[in-house]
XYZ file of C-alpha atoms in Angstrom:
329
model
C -0.278 2.708 -30.014
C 2.767 2.712 -27.630
C 4.043 -0.130 -25.401
C 5.978 -0.232 -21.984
C 7.654 -3.669 -20.874
C 7.664 -4.302 -17.427
C 9.084 -7.136 -15.932
C 7.528 -8.472 -12.649
C 9.285 -10.797 -10.280
C 7.694 -13.039 -7.542
C 4.732 -12.926 -9.896
C 2.719 -15.843 -8.063
C 3.146 -14.332 -4.936
C 0.710 -12.187 -2.586
C 1.905 -8.766 -3.439
C 2.113 -9.238 -7.206
C -1.392 -11.023 -6.926
C -2.689 -7.735 -5.283
C -0.592 -5.790 -7.844
C -1.183 -7.117 -11.258
C -4.946 -6.193 -11.843
C -4.289 -2.511 -10.720
C -1.350 -1.643 -13.274
C -3.850 -0.189 -15.667
C -3.256 2.893 -12.946
C 0.158 3.177 -14.519
C -1.048 4.500 -17.765
C -2.120 7.940 -18.510
C -3.949 7.191 -21.568
C -5.777 4.409 -23.662
C -3.186 4.752 -26.499
C -0.465 2.874 -24.219
C -0.509 -0.787 -23.453
C 1.866 -3.052 -21.186
C 3.944 -6.038 -22.129
C 4.022 -8.081 -18.895
C 7.094 -10.080 -18.506
C 6.372 -12.270 -15.187
C 9.039 -14.378 -13.465
C 8.791 -17.131 -10.747
C 10.962 -19.989 -9.346
C 10.662 -23.189 -11.396
C 8.534 -24.563 -8.234
C 6.098 -21.697 -8.621
C 5.196 -21.795 -12.287
C 2.091 -24.059 -11.883
C 0.611 -21.311 -9.883
C 1.788 -18.618 -11.965
C 0.148 -19.954 -14.682
C -3.027 -20.083 -12.864
C -2.099 -16.028 -12.203
C -2.073 -15.679 -16.017
C -5.254 -17.236 -16.553
C -7.028 -15.055 -14.581
C -5.391 -12.035 -15.786
C -6.622 -13.240 -19.240
C -10.036 -13.767 -17.982
C -9.830 -10.164 -16.908
C -9.850 -8.987 -20.333
C -7.597 -5.845 -19.259
C -7.470 -3.572 -22.467
C -4.116 -2.312 -21.237
C -2.377 -5.500 -21.194
C -0.694 -6.366 -24.847
C 0.886 -9.597 -24.095
C 1.914 -11.722 -21.025
C 5.154 -13.558 -21.023
C 5.643 -15.846 -18.073
C 9.000 -17.718 -17.510
C 11.312 -18.987 -14.655
C 14.054 -17.716 -16.802
C 15.405 -14.311 -15.643
C 17.150 -13.331 -18.960
C 13.866 -14.179 -20.893
C 11.857 -12.072 -18.270
C 14.090 -8.965 -18.554
C 15.010 -9.014 -22.180
C 14.730 -5.457 -23.377
C 12.727 -4.299 -20.664
C 11.897 -0.752 -19.854
C 11.088 -1.183 -15.802
C 11.610 -4.162 -13.719
C 9.597 -4.630 -10.513
C 11.466 -7.037 -8.259
C 9.162 -8.378 -5.641
C 10.084 -11.864 -5.438
C 12.289 -12.595 -2.529
C 12.499 -15.136 0.395
C 9.592 -13.815 2.876
C 10.187 -12.501 6.298
C 8.608 -14.637 8.797
C 7.867 -14.378 12.422
C 10.831 -14.950 14.558
C 13.451 -14.388 11.425
C 16.493 -11.990 12.148
C 17.346 -9.724 9.654
C 20.736 -11.418 8.900
C 18.917 -14.540 8.085
C 16.720 -12.672 5.454
C 19.892 -10.833 4.081
C 21.758 -14.465 3.508
C 18.736 -15.882 2.098
C 18.322 -13.274 -0.592
C 21.939 -12.283 -1.545
C 22.162 -15.251 -4.445
C 18.600 -14.303 -5.862
C 19.367 -10.571 -6.321
C 23.026 -11.215 -7.475
C 21.421 -13.340 -10.121
C 18.837 -10.785 -11.177
C 21.511 -8.358 -11.411
C 23.269 -9.893 -13.716
C 20.396 -10.936 -16.192
C 19.443 -7.540 -15.860
C 23.002 -6.003 -16.850
C 23.041 -8.681 -19.857
C 19.690 -8.238 -21.360
C 17.461 -5.139 -20.017
C 17.051 -1.965 -22.052
C 20.091 0.286 -21.029
C 17.875 2.920 -19.748
C 15.906 0.146 -17.761
C 14.451 1.510 -14.243
C 14.603 -1.168 -11.395
C 12.441 -0.976 -8.211
C 12.941 -3.588 -5.726
C 10.288 -4.313 -2.997
C 11.455 -7.584 -1.954
C 12.865 -7.042 1.370
C 15.453 -6.450 2.827
C 14.441 -3.926 0.075
C 17.899 -1.364 0.654
C 20.539 -4.187 0.501
C 18.613 -6.007 -2.149
C 18.487 -2.939 -4.437
C 22.297 -2.397 -3.924
C 22.889 -5.959 -4.624
C 20.887 -5.640 -7.909
C 22.510 -2.670 -8.794
C 26.066 -3.793 -7.797
C 25.720 -6.976 -10.419
C 24.365 -4.655 -13.225
C 27.277 -2.333 -13.695
C 26.452 -1.394 -17.106
C 23.064 0.357 -16.047
C 23.247 3.475 -14.662
C 22.895 3.481 -10.934
C 20.559 6.394 -10.782
C 18.019 4.001 -12.227
C 17.944 1.703 -9.212
C 15.080 2.149 -6.373
C 14.245 0.376 -3.407
C 10.329 1.095 -2.198
C 10.158 3.313 0.961
C 6.427 4.507 -0.099
C 4.763 1.826 2.065
C 6.694 3.223 5.050
C 5.676 6.895 3.926
C 1.919 5.761 3.334
C 2.223 4.145 7.088
C 3.663 7.070 8.213
C 1.015 9.368 6.959
C -2.051 7.301 8.321
C -0.331 6.602 12.023
C 0.494 10.637 12.235
C -3.243 11.325 11.084
C -4.489 8.897 13.667
C -2.341 9.911 16.655
C -2.776 13.541 16.255
C -6.568 13.210 15.156
C -5.997 15.107 11.901
C -6.976 14.039 8.288
C -4.309 12.413 6.233
C -5.064 15.194 3.343
C -4.083 17.923 5.589
C -0.302 16.580 5.586
C 2.161 16.943 3.154
C 6.099 16.899 2.845
C 5.987 13.892 5.489
C 9.034 11.543 3.984
C 11.042 8.712 5.769
C 14.452 8.472 5.432
C 17.269 5.592 5.597
C 16.303 2.050 5.548
C 13.314 -0.193 5.336
C 13.546 -1.502 9.078
C 13.229 -0.617 12.434
C 15.901 2.407 12.219
C 13.623 4.364 9.528
C 12.984 7.761 10.257
C 9.447 9.296 9.595
C 10.441 13.044 9.727
C 7.837 14.885 11.194
C 9.872 17.866 11.658
C 9.738 18.775 8.030
C 6.190 17.799 7.488
C 3.360 20.604 6.847
C -0.065 20.492 8.128
C -2.278 22.689 6.141
C 0.768 24.634 4.728
C 2.470 25.276 7.712
C 5.266 23.566 10.016
C 3.438 20.682 11.891
C 5.710 20.365 14.640
C 5.216 23.926 15.373
C 1.181 23.339 15.957
C 1.991 19.993 17.833
C 4.903 21.083 20.136
C 2.852 19.793 23.317
C 2.974 16.326 21.673
C 6.470 16.027 20.558
C 6.977 13.333 23.345
C 4.071 11.256 22.060
C 5.495 11.523 18.743
C 9.092 10.409 19.701
C 7.871 7.582 22.014
C 4.607 6.718 20.443
C 4.513 7.537 16.756
C 7.993 6.775 15.541
C 8.154 3.452 17.130
C 4.633 2.383 15.682
C 5.641 3.281 12.333
C 8.907 1.250 12.178
C 7.298 -1.636 13.851
C 4.115 -1.722 11.535
C 5.415 -4.528 9.307
C 6.018 -6.625 12.357
C 2.773 -6.234 13.718
C 1.200 -6.983 10.341
C 3.056 -10.356 10.536
C 1.828 -10.953 13.988
C -1.695 -10.737 13.056
C -1.851 -12.118 9.201
C 0.825 -14.606 9.961
C 2.871 -13.190 6.819
C 4.084 -10.155 5.624
C 2.245 -7.090 4.201
C 0.643 -7.563 0.745
C -2.075 -5.487 -0.147
C -0.409 -2.380 1.542
C 2.989 -3.191 -0.506
C 1.180 -3.529 -3.719
C -0.227 -0.418 -3.295
C 2.937 1.367 -2.284
C 4.639 -0.259 -5.204
C 1.909 1.002 -7.790
C 2.290 4.488 -6.040
C 6.343 4.360 -6.610
C 5.811 2.818 -10.333
C 3.222 5.903 -11.232
C 5.820 8.505 -10.138
C 8.751 6.871 -11.693
C 6.862 6.827 -14.994
C 5.152 10.125 -14.863
C 8.303 12.063 -13.703
C 5.851 14.729 -12.730
C 7.213 17.603 -10.406
C 3.640 18.193 -9.194
C 3.828 14.986 -7.075
C 6.126 17.135 -4.835
C 8.403 15.709 -2.181
C 8.065 11.670 -1.607
C 9.947 8.778 -0.267
C 12.071 6.639 -2.309
C 15.253 5.035 -1.609
C 18.286 5.960 -4.247
C 21.806 5.319 -4.548
C 23.204 7.911 -2.345
C 25.840 10.421 -3.417
C 26.338 10.856 0.424
C 23.671 13.577 0.906
C 23.189 14.079 4.492
C 25.648 12.026 5.411
C 25.082 8.688 4.248
C 27.489 6.300 2.794
C 28.146 7.079 -1.047
C 27.130 4.386 -3.493
C 24.477 2.703 -0.939
C 20.572 2.766 -1.391
C 19.078 5.026 1.008
C 15.560 6.362 1.306
C 15.336 10.249 1.194
C 12.644 12.907 0.498
C 13.164 13.066 -3.476
C 11.421 14.952 -6.120
C 11.358 15.400 -10.009
C 12.363 18.904 -11.633
C 10.812 20.055 -14.619
C 12.774 18.108 -16.964
C 11.775 14.823 -15.203
C 15.287 14.441 -13.394
C 14.778 13.183 -9.812
C 16.939 14.464 -6.999
C 17.101 14.303 -3.176
C 15.286 17.648 -1.672
C 18.034 19.763 -0.541
C 18.343 22.214 2.540
C 16.327 20.050 4.879
C 17.386 20.872 8.477
C 17.573 18.475 11.412
C 17.819 19.145 15.106
C 20.018 16.560 17.088
C 17.382 14.166 17.738
C 16.359 13.823 13.866
C 20.053 13.761 13.080
C 21.051 11.047 15.364
C 18.119 9.001 14.228
C 19.494 9.640 10.228
C 23.191 8.531 11.193
C 21.877 5.330 13.180
C 19.844 4.324 9.763
C 22.665 5.247 7.376
C 25.068 3.202 9.446
C 22.681 0.173 9.453
C 22.511 0.405 5.978
C 26.417 0.465 5.464
C 26.521 -2.240 8.002
C 24.505 -4.585 5.921
C 26.329 -3.795 2.491
C 29.618 -4.960 4.303
C 27.394 -8.086 5.692
C 26.574 -8.992 1.831
C 29.897 -8.201 0.513
C 31.398 -11.054 2.890
C 28.421 -13.121 1.766
C 28.984 -12.947 -1.633
C 32.559 -14.815 -1.721
C 30.601 -17.742 -0.495
C 27.928 -17.425 -3.381
């Protein structure tokens, strides 16, 4: 038997509640189990204990042990993967700058703890928003861990992009490939339908007459989907976010080139004009050796490049904002 140690933060929250019972989907065989490390703030430990009781009552054979704690170093000790869900949630009317400020201290602390005690090859996926900047903060305060092992989740944006494109064009999701999102997890994200395929052929060539619809309705619908969910539910996405986190973790663990192109935010080396060192969503893929890289050679017209530039600039601006906040923390 082999075991994978996985830390999950915000473990008593809505996203984790939807995610934890599905973690068996991460494993390819019954010979591998999970050692779960669940982290919450002290005020939520009572609720977390209830979550642990439910996990125990499910009698999942894939869970080898559950450690739950409010101590980050205990949660992250020697972990293989860290799934950082816990963050100050975005609520209706909250400005993005407020969210940046509220979460800066949280991810500084978690990055410091990971740097101190996590396995040196630990891979870190940040879900808590604003996830690109939170991932940057975590990476910044974990300098002894490889920058290539820090990610922010953009799979939720990709899943939304697939669903909305299928709906607007009246096609099946199964017909679409290579539809990825670029940039920041914010209203500036760009769902790149220009490089998407429909039944293996360029999608845009088959829907040229609907390009105005795609620009003026499709892109804003994808970008504002999270805000619309908040308006309807009164809180941010939970089940869909958990599903996207699971999709992302499966890919990071399997490292299978057969997944093809998919969206994930990584530490940029300046690809396509982004600020080096920032966390940027790109179309990525694994090679045969399991190495992840940005898909190269994709072309963009002036409209698409303008969208990319705007999102890259916003990420750089948010980094500058949190760097100035760090002096007060």
